[in-house]
Each structure stands twice: as C-alpha cells, then as structure tokens.
mmCIF file of C-alpha atoms and ligand atoms in Angstrom:
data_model
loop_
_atom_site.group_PDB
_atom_site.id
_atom_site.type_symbol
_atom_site.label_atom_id
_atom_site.label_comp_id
_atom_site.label_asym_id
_atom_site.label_seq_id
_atom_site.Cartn_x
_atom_site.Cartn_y
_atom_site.Cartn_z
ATOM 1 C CA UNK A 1 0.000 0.000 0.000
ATOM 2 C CA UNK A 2 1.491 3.134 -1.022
ATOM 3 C CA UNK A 3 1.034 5.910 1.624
ATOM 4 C CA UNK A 4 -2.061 8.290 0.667
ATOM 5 C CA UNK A 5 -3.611 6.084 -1.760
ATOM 6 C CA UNK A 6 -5.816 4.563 0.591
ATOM 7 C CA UNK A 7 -9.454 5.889 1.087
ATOM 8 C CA UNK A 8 -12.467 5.308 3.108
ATOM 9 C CA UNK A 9 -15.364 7.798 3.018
ATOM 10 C CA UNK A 10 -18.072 7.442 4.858
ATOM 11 C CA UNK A 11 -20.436 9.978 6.800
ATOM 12 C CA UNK A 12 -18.106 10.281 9.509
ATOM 13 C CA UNK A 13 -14.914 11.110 7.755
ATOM 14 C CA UNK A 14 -17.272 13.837 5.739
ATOM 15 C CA UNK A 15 -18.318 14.698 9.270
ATOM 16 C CA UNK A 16 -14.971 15.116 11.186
ATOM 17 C CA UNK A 17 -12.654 16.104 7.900
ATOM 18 C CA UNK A 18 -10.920 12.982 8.794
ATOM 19 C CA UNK A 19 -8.650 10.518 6.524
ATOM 20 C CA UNK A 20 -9.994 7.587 7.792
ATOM 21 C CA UNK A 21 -12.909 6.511 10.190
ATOM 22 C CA UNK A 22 -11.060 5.296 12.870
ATOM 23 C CA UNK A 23 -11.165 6.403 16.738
ATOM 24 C CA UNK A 24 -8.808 5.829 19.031
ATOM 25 C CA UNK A 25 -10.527 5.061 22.314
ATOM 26 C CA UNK A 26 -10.304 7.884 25.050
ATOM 27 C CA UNK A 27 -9.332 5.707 27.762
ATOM 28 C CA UNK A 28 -9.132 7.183 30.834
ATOM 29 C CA UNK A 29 -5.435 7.751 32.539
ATOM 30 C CA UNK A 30 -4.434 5.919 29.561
ATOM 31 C CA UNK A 31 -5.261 8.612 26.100
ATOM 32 C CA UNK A 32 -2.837 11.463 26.206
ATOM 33 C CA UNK A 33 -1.318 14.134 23.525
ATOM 34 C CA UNK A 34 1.559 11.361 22.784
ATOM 35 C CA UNK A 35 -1.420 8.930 21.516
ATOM 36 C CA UNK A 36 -3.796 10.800 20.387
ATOM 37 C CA UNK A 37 -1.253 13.308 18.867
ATOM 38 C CA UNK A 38 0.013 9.989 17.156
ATOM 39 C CA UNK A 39 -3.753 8.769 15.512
ATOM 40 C CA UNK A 40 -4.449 12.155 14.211
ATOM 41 C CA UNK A 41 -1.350 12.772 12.399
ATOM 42 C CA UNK A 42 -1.866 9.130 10.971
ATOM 43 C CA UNK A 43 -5.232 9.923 10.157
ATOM 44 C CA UNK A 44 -7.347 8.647 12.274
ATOM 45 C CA UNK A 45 -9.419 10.412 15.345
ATOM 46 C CA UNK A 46 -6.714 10.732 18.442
ATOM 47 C CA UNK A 47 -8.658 10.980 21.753
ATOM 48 C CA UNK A 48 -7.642 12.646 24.657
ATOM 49 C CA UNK A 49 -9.180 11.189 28.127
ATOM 50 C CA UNK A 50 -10.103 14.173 30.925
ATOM 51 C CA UNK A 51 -11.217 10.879 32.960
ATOM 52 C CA UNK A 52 -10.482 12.782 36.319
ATOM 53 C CA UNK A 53 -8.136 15.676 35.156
ATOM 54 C CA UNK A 54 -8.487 18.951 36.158
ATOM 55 C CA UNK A 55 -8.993 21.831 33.615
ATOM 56 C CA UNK A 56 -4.982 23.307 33.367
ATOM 57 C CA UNK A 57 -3.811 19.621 33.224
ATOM 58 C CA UNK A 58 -6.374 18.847 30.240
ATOM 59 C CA UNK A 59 -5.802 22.548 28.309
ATOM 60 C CA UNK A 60 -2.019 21.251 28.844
ATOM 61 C CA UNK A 61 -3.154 17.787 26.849
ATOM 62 C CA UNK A 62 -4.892 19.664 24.351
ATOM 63 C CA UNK A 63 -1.766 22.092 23.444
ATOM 64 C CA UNK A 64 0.638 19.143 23.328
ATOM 65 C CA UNK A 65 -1.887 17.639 20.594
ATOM 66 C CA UNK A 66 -1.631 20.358 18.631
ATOM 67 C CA UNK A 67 2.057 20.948 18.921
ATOM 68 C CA UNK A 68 1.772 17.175 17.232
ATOM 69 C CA UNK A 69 -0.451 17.447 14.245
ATOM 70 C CA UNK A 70 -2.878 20.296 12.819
ATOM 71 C CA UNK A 71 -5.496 17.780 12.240
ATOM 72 C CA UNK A 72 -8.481 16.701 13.975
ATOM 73 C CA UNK A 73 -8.552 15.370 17.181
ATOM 74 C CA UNK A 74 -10.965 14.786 20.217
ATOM 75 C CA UNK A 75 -11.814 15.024 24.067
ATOM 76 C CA UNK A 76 -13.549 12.215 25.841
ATOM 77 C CA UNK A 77 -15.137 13.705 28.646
ATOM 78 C CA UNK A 78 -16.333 11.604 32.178
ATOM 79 C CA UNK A 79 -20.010 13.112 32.467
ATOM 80 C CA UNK A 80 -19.290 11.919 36.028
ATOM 81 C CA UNK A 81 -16.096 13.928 36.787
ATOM 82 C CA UNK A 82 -16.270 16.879 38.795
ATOM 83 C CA UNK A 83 -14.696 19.199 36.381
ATOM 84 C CA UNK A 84 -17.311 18.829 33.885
ATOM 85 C CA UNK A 85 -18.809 22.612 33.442
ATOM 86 C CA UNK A 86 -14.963 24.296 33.740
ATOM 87 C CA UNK A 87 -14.310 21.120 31.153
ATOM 88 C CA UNK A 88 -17.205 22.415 28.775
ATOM 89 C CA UNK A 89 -16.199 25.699 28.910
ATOM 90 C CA UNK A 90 -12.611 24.856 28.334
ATOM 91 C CA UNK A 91 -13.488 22.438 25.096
ATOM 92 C CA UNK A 92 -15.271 25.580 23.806
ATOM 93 C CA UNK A 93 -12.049 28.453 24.957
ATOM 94 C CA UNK A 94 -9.748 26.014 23.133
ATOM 95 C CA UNK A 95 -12.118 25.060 20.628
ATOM 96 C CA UNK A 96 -11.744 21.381 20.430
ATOM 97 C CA UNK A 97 -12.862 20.018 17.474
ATOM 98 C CA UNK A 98 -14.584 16.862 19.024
ATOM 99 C CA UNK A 99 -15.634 15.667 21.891
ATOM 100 C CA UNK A 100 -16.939 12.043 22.844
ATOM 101 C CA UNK A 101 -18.971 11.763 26.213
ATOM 102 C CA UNK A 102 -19.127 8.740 28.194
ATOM 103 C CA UNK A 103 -20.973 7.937 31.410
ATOM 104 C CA UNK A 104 -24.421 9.656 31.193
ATOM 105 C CA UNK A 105 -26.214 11.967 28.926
ATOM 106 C CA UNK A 106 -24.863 15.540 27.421
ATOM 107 C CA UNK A 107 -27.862 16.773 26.073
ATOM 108 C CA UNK A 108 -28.006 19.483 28.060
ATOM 109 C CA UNK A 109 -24.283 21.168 26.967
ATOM 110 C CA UNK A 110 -25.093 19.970 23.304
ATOM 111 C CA UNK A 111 -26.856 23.117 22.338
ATOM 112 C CA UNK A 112 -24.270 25.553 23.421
ATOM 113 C CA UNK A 113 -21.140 23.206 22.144
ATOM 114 C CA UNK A 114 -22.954 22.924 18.309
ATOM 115 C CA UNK A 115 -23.745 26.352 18.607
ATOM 116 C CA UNK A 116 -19.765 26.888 18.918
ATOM 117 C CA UNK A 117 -19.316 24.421 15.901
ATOM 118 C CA UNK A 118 -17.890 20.818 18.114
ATOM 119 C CA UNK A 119 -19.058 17.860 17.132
ATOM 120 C CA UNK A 120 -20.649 15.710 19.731
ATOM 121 C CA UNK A 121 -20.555 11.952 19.774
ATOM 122 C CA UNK A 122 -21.616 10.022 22.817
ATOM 123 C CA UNK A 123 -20.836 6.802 23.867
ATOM 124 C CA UNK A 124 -23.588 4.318 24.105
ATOM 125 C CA UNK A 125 -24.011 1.024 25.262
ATOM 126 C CA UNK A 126 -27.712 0.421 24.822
ATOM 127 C CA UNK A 127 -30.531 1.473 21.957
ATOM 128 C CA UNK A 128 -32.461 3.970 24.545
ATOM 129 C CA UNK A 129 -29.268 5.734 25.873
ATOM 130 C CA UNK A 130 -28.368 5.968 22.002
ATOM 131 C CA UNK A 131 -32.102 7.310 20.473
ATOM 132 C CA UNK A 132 -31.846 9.923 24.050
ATOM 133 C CA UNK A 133 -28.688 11.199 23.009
ATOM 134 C CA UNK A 134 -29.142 11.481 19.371
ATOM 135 C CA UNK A 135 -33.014 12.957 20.233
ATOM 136 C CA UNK A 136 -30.534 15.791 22.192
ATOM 137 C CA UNK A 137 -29.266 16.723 19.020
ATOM 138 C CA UNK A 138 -25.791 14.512 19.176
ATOM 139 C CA UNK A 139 -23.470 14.394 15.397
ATOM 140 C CA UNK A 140 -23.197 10.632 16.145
ATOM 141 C CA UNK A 141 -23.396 8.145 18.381
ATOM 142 C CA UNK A 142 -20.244 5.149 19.483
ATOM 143 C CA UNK A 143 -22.305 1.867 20.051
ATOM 144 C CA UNK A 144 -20.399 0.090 22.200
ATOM 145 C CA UNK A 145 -20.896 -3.027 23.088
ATOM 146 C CA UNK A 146 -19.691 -5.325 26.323
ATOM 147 C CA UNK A 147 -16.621 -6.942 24.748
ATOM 148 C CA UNK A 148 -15.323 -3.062 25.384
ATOM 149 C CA UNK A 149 -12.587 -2.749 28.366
ATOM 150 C CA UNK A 150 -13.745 -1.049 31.315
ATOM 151 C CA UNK A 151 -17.036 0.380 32.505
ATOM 152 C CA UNK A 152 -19.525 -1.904 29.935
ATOM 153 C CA UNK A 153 -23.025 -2.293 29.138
ATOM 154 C CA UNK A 154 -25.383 -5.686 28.628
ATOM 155 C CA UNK A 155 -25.405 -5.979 24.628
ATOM 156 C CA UNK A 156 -22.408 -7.098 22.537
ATOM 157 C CA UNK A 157 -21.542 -5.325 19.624
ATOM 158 C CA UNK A 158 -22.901 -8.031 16.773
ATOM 159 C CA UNK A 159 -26.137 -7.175 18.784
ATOM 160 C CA UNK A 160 -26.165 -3.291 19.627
ATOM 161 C CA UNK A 161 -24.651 -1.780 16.350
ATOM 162 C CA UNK A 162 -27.659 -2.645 14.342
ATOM 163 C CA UNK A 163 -30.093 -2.354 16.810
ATOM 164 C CA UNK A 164 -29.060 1.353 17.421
ATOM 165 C CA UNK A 165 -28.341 1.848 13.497
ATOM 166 C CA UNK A 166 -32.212 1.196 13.202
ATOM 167 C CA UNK A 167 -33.095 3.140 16.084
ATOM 168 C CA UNK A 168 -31.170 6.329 15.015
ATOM 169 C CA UNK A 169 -30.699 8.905 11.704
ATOM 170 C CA UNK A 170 -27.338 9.430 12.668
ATOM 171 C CA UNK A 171 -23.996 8.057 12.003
ATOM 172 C CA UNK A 172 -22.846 5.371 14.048
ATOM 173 C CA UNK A 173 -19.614 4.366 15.008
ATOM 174 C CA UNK A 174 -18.936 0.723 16.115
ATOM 175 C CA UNK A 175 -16.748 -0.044 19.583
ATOM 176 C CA UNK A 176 -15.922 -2.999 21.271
ATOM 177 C CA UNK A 177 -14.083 -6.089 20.323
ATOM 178 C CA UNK A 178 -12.536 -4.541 17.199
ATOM 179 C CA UNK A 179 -8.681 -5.006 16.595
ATOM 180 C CA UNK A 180 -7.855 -5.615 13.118
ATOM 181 C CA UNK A 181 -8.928 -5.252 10.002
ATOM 182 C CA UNK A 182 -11.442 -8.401 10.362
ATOM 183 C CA UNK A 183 -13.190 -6.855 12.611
ATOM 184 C CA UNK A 184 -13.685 -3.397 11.584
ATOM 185 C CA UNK A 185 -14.851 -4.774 8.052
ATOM 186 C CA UNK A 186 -17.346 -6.645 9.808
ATOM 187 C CA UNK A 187 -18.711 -3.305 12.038
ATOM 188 C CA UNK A 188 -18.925 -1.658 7.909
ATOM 189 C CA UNK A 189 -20.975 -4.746 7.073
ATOM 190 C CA UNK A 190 -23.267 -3.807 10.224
ATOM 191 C CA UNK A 191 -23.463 -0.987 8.629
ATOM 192 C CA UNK A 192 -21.488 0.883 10.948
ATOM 193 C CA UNK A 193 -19.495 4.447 9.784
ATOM 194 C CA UNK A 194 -16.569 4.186 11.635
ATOM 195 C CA UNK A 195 -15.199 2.128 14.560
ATOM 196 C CA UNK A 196 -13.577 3.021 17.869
ATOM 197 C CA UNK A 197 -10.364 0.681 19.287
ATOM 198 C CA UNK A 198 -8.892 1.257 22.393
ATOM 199 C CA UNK A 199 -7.080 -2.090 23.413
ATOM 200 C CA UNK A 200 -5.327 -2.057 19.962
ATOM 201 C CA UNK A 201 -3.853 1.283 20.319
ATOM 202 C CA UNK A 202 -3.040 0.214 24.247
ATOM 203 C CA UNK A 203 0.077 -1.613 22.165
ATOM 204 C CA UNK A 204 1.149 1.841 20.135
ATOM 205 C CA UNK A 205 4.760 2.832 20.651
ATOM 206 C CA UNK A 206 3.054 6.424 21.509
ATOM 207 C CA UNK A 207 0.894 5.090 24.129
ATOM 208 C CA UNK A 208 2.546 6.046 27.383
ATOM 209 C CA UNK A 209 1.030 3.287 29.810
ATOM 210 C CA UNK A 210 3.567 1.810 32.159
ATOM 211 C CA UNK A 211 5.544 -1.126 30.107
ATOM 212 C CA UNK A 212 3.885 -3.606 32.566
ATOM 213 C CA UNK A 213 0.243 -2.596 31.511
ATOM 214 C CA UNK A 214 1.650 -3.293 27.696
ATOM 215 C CA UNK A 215 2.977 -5.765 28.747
ATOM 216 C CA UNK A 216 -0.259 -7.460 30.387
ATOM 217 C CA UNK A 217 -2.195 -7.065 26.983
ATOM 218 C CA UNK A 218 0.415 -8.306 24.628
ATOM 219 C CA UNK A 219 0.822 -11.854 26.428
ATOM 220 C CA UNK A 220 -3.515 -12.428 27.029
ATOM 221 C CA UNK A 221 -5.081 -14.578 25.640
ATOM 222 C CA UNK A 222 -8.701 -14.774 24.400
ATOM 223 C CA UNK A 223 -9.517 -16.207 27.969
ATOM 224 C CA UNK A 224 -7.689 -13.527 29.537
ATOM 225 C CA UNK A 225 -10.689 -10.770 30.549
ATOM 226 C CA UNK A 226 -13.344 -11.399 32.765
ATOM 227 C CA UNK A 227 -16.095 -8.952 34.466
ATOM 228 C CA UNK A 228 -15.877 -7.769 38.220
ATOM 229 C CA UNK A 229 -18.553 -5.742 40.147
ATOM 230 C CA UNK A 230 -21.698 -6.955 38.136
ATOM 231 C CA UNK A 231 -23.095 -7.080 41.701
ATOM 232 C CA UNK A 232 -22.478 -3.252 42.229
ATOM 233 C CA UNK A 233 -24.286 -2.471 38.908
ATOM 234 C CA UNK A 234 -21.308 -1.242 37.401
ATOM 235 C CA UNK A 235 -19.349 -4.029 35.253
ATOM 236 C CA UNK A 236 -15.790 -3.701 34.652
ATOM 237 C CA UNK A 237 -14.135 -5.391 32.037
ATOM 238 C CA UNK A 238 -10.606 -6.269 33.128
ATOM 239 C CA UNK A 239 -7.487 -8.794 32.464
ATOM 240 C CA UNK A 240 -7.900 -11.579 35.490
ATOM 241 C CA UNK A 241 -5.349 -10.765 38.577
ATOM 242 C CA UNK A 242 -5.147 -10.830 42.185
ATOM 243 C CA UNK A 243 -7.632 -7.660 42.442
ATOM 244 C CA UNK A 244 -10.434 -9.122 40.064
ATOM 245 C CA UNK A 245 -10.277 -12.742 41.741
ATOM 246 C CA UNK A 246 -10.759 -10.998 45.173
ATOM 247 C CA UNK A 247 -13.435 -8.651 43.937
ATOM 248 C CA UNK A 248 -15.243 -11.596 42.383
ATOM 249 C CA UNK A 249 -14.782 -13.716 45.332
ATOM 250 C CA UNK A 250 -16.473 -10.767 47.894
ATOM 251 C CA UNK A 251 -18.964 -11.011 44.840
ATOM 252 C CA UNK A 252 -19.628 -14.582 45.005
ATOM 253 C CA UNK A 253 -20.078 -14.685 48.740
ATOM 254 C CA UNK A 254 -22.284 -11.448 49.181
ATOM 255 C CA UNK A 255 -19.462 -9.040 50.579
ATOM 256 C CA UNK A 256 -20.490 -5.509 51.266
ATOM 257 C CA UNK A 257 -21.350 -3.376 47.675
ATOM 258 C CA UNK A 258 -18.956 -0.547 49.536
ATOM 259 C CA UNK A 259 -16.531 -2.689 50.136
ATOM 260 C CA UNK A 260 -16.025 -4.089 46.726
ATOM 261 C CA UNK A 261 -16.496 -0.239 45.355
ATOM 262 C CA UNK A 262 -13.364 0.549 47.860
ATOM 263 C CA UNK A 263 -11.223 -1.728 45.807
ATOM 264 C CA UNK A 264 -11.943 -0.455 42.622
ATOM 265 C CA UNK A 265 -10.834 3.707 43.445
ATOM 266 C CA UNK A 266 -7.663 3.664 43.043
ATOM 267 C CA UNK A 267 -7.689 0.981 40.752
ATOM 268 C CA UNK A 268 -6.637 1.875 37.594
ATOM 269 C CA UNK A 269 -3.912 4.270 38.040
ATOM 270 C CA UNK A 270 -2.211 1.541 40.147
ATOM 271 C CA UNK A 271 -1.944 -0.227 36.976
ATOM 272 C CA UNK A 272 -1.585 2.283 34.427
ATOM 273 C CA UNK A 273 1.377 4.789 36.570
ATOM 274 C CA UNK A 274 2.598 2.457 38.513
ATOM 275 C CA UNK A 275 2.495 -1.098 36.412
ATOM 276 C CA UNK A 276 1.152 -2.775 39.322
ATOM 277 C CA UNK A 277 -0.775 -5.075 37.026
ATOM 278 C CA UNK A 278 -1.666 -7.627 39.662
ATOM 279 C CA UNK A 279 -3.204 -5.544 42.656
ATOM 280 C CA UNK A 280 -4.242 -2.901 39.775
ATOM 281 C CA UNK A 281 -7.033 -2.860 37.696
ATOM 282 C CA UNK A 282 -5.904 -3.460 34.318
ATOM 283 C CA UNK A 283 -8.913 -2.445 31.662
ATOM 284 C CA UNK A 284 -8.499 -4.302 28.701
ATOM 285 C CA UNK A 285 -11.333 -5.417 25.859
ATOM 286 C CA UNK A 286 -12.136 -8.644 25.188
ATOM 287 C CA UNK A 287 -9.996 -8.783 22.086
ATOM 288 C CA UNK A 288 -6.889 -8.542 23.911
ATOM 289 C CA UNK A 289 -5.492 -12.108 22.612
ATOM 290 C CA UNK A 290 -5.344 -10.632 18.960
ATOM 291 C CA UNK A 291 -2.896 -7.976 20.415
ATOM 292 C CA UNK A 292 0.358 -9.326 19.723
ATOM 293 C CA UNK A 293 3.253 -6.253 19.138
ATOM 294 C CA UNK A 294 3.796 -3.130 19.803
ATOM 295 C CA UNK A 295 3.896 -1.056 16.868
ATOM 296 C CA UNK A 296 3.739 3.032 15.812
ATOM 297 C CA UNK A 297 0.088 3.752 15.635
ATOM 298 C CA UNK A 298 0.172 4.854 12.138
ATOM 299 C CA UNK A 299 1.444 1.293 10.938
ATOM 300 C CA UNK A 300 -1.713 -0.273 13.324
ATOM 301 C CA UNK A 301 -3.773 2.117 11.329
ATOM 302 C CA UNK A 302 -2.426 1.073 7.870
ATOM 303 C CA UNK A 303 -2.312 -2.507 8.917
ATOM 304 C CA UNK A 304 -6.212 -2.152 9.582
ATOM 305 C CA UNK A 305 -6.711 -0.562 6.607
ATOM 306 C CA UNK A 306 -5.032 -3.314 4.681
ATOM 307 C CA UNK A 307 -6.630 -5.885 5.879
ATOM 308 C CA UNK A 308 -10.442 -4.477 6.010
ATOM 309 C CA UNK A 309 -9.858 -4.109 1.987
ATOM 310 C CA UNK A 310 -8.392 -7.453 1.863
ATOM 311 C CA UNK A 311 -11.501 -8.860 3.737
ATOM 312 C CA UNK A 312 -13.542 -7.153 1.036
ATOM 313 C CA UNK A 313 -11.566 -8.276 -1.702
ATOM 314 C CA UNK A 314 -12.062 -11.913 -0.576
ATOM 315 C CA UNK A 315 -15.670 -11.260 0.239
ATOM 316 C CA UNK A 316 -16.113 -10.538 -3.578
ATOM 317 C CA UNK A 317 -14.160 -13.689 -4.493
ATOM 318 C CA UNK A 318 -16.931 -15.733 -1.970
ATOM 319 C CA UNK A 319 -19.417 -13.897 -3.966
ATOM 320 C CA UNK A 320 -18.169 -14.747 -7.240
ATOM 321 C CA UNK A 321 -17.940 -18.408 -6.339
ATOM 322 C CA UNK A 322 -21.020 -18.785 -4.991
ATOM 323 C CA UNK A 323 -22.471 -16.849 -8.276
ATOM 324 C CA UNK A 324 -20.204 -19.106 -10.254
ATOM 325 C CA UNK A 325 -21.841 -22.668 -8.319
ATOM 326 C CA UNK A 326 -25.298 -21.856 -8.784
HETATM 327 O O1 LIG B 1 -16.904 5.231 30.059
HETATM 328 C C1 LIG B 1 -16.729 4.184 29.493
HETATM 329 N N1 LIG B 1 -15.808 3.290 29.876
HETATM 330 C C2 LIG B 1 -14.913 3.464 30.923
HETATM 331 S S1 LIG B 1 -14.720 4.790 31.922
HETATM 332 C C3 LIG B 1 -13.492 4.083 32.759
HETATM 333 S S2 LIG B 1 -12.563 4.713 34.086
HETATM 334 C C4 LIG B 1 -13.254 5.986 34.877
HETATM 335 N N2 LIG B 1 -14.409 5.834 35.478
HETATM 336 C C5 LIG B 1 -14.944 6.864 36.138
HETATM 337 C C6 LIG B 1 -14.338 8.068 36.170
HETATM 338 C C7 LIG B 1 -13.134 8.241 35.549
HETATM 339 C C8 LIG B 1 -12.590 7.191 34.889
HETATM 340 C C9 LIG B 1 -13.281 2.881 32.252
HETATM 341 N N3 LIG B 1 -14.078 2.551 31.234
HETATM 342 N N4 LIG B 1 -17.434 3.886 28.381
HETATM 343 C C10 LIG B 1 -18.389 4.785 27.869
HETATM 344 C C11 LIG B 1 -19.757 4.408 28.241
HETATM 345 N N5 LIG B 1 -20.656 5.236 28.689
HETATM 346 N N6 LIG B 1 -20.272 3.196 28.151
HETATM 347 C C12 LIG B 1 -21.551 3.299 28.570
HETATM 348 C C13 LIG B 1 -21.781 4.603 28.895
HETATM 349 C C14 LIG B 1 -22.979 5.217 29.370
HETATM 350 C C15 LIG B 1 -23.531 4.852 30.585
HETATM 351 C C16 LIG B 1 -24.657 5.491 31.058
HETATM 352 C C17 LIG B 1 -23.563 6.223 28.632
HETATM 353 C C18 LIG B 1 -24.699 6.857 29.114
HETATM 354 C C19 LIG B 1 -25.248 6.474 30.325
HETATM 355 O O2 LIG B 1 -26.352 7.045 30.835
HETATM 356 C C20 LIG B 1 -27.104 7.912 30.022
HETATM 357 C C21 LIG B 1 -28.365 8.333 30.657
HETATM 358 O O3 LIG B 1 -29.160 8.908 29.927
HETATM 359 O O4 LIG B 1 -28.533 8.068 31.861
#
C-alpha cells in the first residue's frame, strides 16, 4: 500500500474532515497528547481522556496535541467527573474540534457546544441511551458493546450496532471487540461508519502506559478478561489478577457493595502509573489475545486498513464463487 492512496469515506470522515474513520478510544489515565497526537497525524481520530483531570492539566493535553499534528482530534469527557462545566467551557475556549462523552447523557451542553461548531458523539451502550442522546441533538453516536474494556453495558456489539443503526438517523460508530482489520470490516458490514479501538492502540509505541500494563495485553489470551462488580451495577471489564479474583470472590459470597467499590478507586492508576498489574485494575477489551506487538500507531492504522480491503476483496471472491456454483 502506497502511503495516501488509501481511502475510506463514509459519513463520519465527511463529518470530522478525517482521513480515515477510525477512533482511538479515550481511555481514561491511559489517552494522552503522545497517543492521540500519534492517531491524528496518521489519520485517524486521536482521543484525549479528561477521565479525572483537572482543567490546566487537560488545556495542557490539548496544546501538546496540537504541537503534534494540525489535524483533527478529540476530548472524551467523564459526564461523572467533577470538572465537567470548567471542562465544557474549556473544550469551547480552546475550541476542540470533538468531543466524545461517556458515562451519562450531554444533552443538556449539546446546544451551546454545536452552537460553537464541536461535534458531539456520545458513547452508548444500549438502543435507549443511544435514540436519548441522538433525540438531544448529538453528530453521532459510538455503540459500544460489552466486549469493550472497562465500565460496559449488557449488549455485545454483533447485537447493539444494528439495533441502534435502526433506532437512530445518525452516524454510528462501532466499539468494542474490534482489533484488526477483520473486525472493523465486519462493524462496515453492520453498517457501521466508523469504529472506535482502544485495546489495539493500548500496544502503540506512543501510548505512554507503564511497560507492565503493555505488557499485560500483549501476552492475554482470548480467555484472559473477565467482568468484576456486576453485583455493584457497574461491570468492569478487566485482564484476570489478584484484584479481580478478590473482587469476584467478595462477589460470590455477598461481601459488602462498599466494600467491593473501595477496591476499585484507586484501581486503575495503580496499573496504568505504577504497572502494578496484579493488585491494579488493568482495563483491557475482550480482544486482547489478537494484540500481539507493539507497533507506531500509524502502521496499526495502515495494517487495519489493509486488511479491512483485503476482507472485502475476498468477500467478492466468496461472492463470485457462490455466483459461479449456482
Ligand atoms: O466510560 C466508558 N468506559 C470506561 S470509563 C473508565 S474509568 C473511569 N471511570 C470513572 C471516572 C473516571 C474514569 C473505564 N471505562 N465507556 C463509555 C460508556 N458510557 N459506556 C456506557 C456509557 C454510558 C452509561 C450510562 C452512557 C450513558 C449512560 O447514561 C445515560 C443516561 O441517559 O442516563
């Protein structure tokens, strides 16, 4: 593949001014400038997590991005962290092209962020959360579906991408369980516009994670997530240590709903500062066992792109032989 030649449109590219529709996850203590930075200049969407920043350390984030690349890039923002109104106001002083939302429903900063021209695209993980926020006037919506890392819904991703793609008039973008080029060919066929991979992009050279994290999602295997704190109402999707087989157990055996939630604060930054992957909580999607190397981010993007056309191009050979055995 010769560099530039390559082309997907669909509405989301149109949407964003984007090369290709790809989004890099905004993982929270996880997405910085160095990733996102990285995705954008490759072409992609680079996503910057607030998760629980405060304002100077995210307007810091957003400058380093731009010092990086001149082309579009995002801000996931926590609907649950404190910051959120000195965040809105901040994504509009900057002006941030994008943002994507996770955790509840923007609606009610959508007017005021459109009227300043940013795109909003929530993250959903059902069909009612998705028809809310595109009924608040959302640009798109991320389905995402339980084989995700992290905080997760109840549908998987074969199930919710269609489901919401009926439910909605906007574009939708597929997440969850998408690492290669096999996988985002089969969110198109969904009829997706775009997909979102986090857990891929864990693996970039640019992705600053402590080695150990990297490390964690390079050697799983496909049996190597499981789901802690079901019980709590809020499932996390994790790789199995010490921490999730002692959250599961207090599970199992009815342990106190504050006591399990007291394991999980702290969690994640144990794992992704200090690479204290076994008594950390180390997010990770489901597709972990197909990430194998660490590698640039723009050659994971080209790699997709490769092999999504190649999936195509062997689709049409399956067509032709079907055609041809009739
Ligand atoms: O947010 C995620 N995944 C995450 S967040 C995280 S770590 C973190 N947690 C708390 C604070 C700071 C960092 C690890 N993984 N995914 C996006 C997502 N959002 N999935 C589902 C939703 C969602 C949930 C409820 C969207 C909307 C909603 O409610 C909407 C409503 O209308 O009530």
């Amino acid at each position: 593949m010769s560099e530039g030649t390559l082309q997907i449109r669909t509405a989301v590219t149109e949407l964003l001014g984007i090369k290709y529709p790809v989004f890099q996850g905004g993982m929270a203590w996880i997405s910085d400038a160095s990733l996102a930075g990285a995705v954008s200049r490759a072409g992609g969407l680079g996503i910057i997590s607030c998760g629980v920043l405060k304002p100077d350390q995210i307007r810091e984030q957003v400058r380093a991005c731009r010092e990086m690349t001149d082309q579009p890039f995002g801000l996931n923002v926590m609907l649950t962290s404190r910051y959120v109104e000195d965040i809105m106001q901040l994504i509009l002083d900057e002006k941030v092209p994008v943002i994507t939302t996770g955790a509840g429903n923007p609606g009610k900063y959508i007017p005021t962020l459109r009227e300043h021209g940013v795109k909003v695209i929530p993250v959903a993980g059902s069909v009612p959360i998705a028809q809310r926020v595109a009924r608040a006037g959302a640009d798109a919506v991320i389905a995402e579906g339980m084989e995700s890392g992290g905080h997760i819904g109840e549908a998987t991703t074969m199930a919710l991408v269609p489901q919401v793609l009926d439910a909605v008039d906007i574009p939708v973008i597929a997440a969850g369980g998408i690492a290669d080029g096999r996988g985002m060919a089969a969110a198109f066929m969904l009829g997706a516009q775009g997909v979102q991979i986090g857990t891929r992009f864990l693996s970039a050279t640019e992705c600053t994670v402590a080695p150990a994290y990297k490390q964690a999602i390079l050697k799983a295997k496909a049996t190597s997530t499981t789901v802690t704190g079901s019980s709590t109402g809020h499932p996390i999707r994790v790789i199995r240590n010490k921490l999730s087989r002692r959250v599961q157990m207090l599970e199992k055996h009815g342990g106190d709903e504050e006591e399990i939630m007291k394991l999980g604060v702290g969690a994640l930054r144990r794992a992704v500062e200090d690479g204290d992957v076994e008594h950390g909580s180390v997010m990770s999607g489901q597709i972990a066992g197909l990430v194998t190397k660490e590698q640039p981010a723009a050659e994971i993007i080209e790699d997709l792109l490769t092999d999504c056309l190649e999936v195509y191009q062997k689709r049409n050979v399956l067509a032709e032989a079907l055609e041809a055995g009739k």
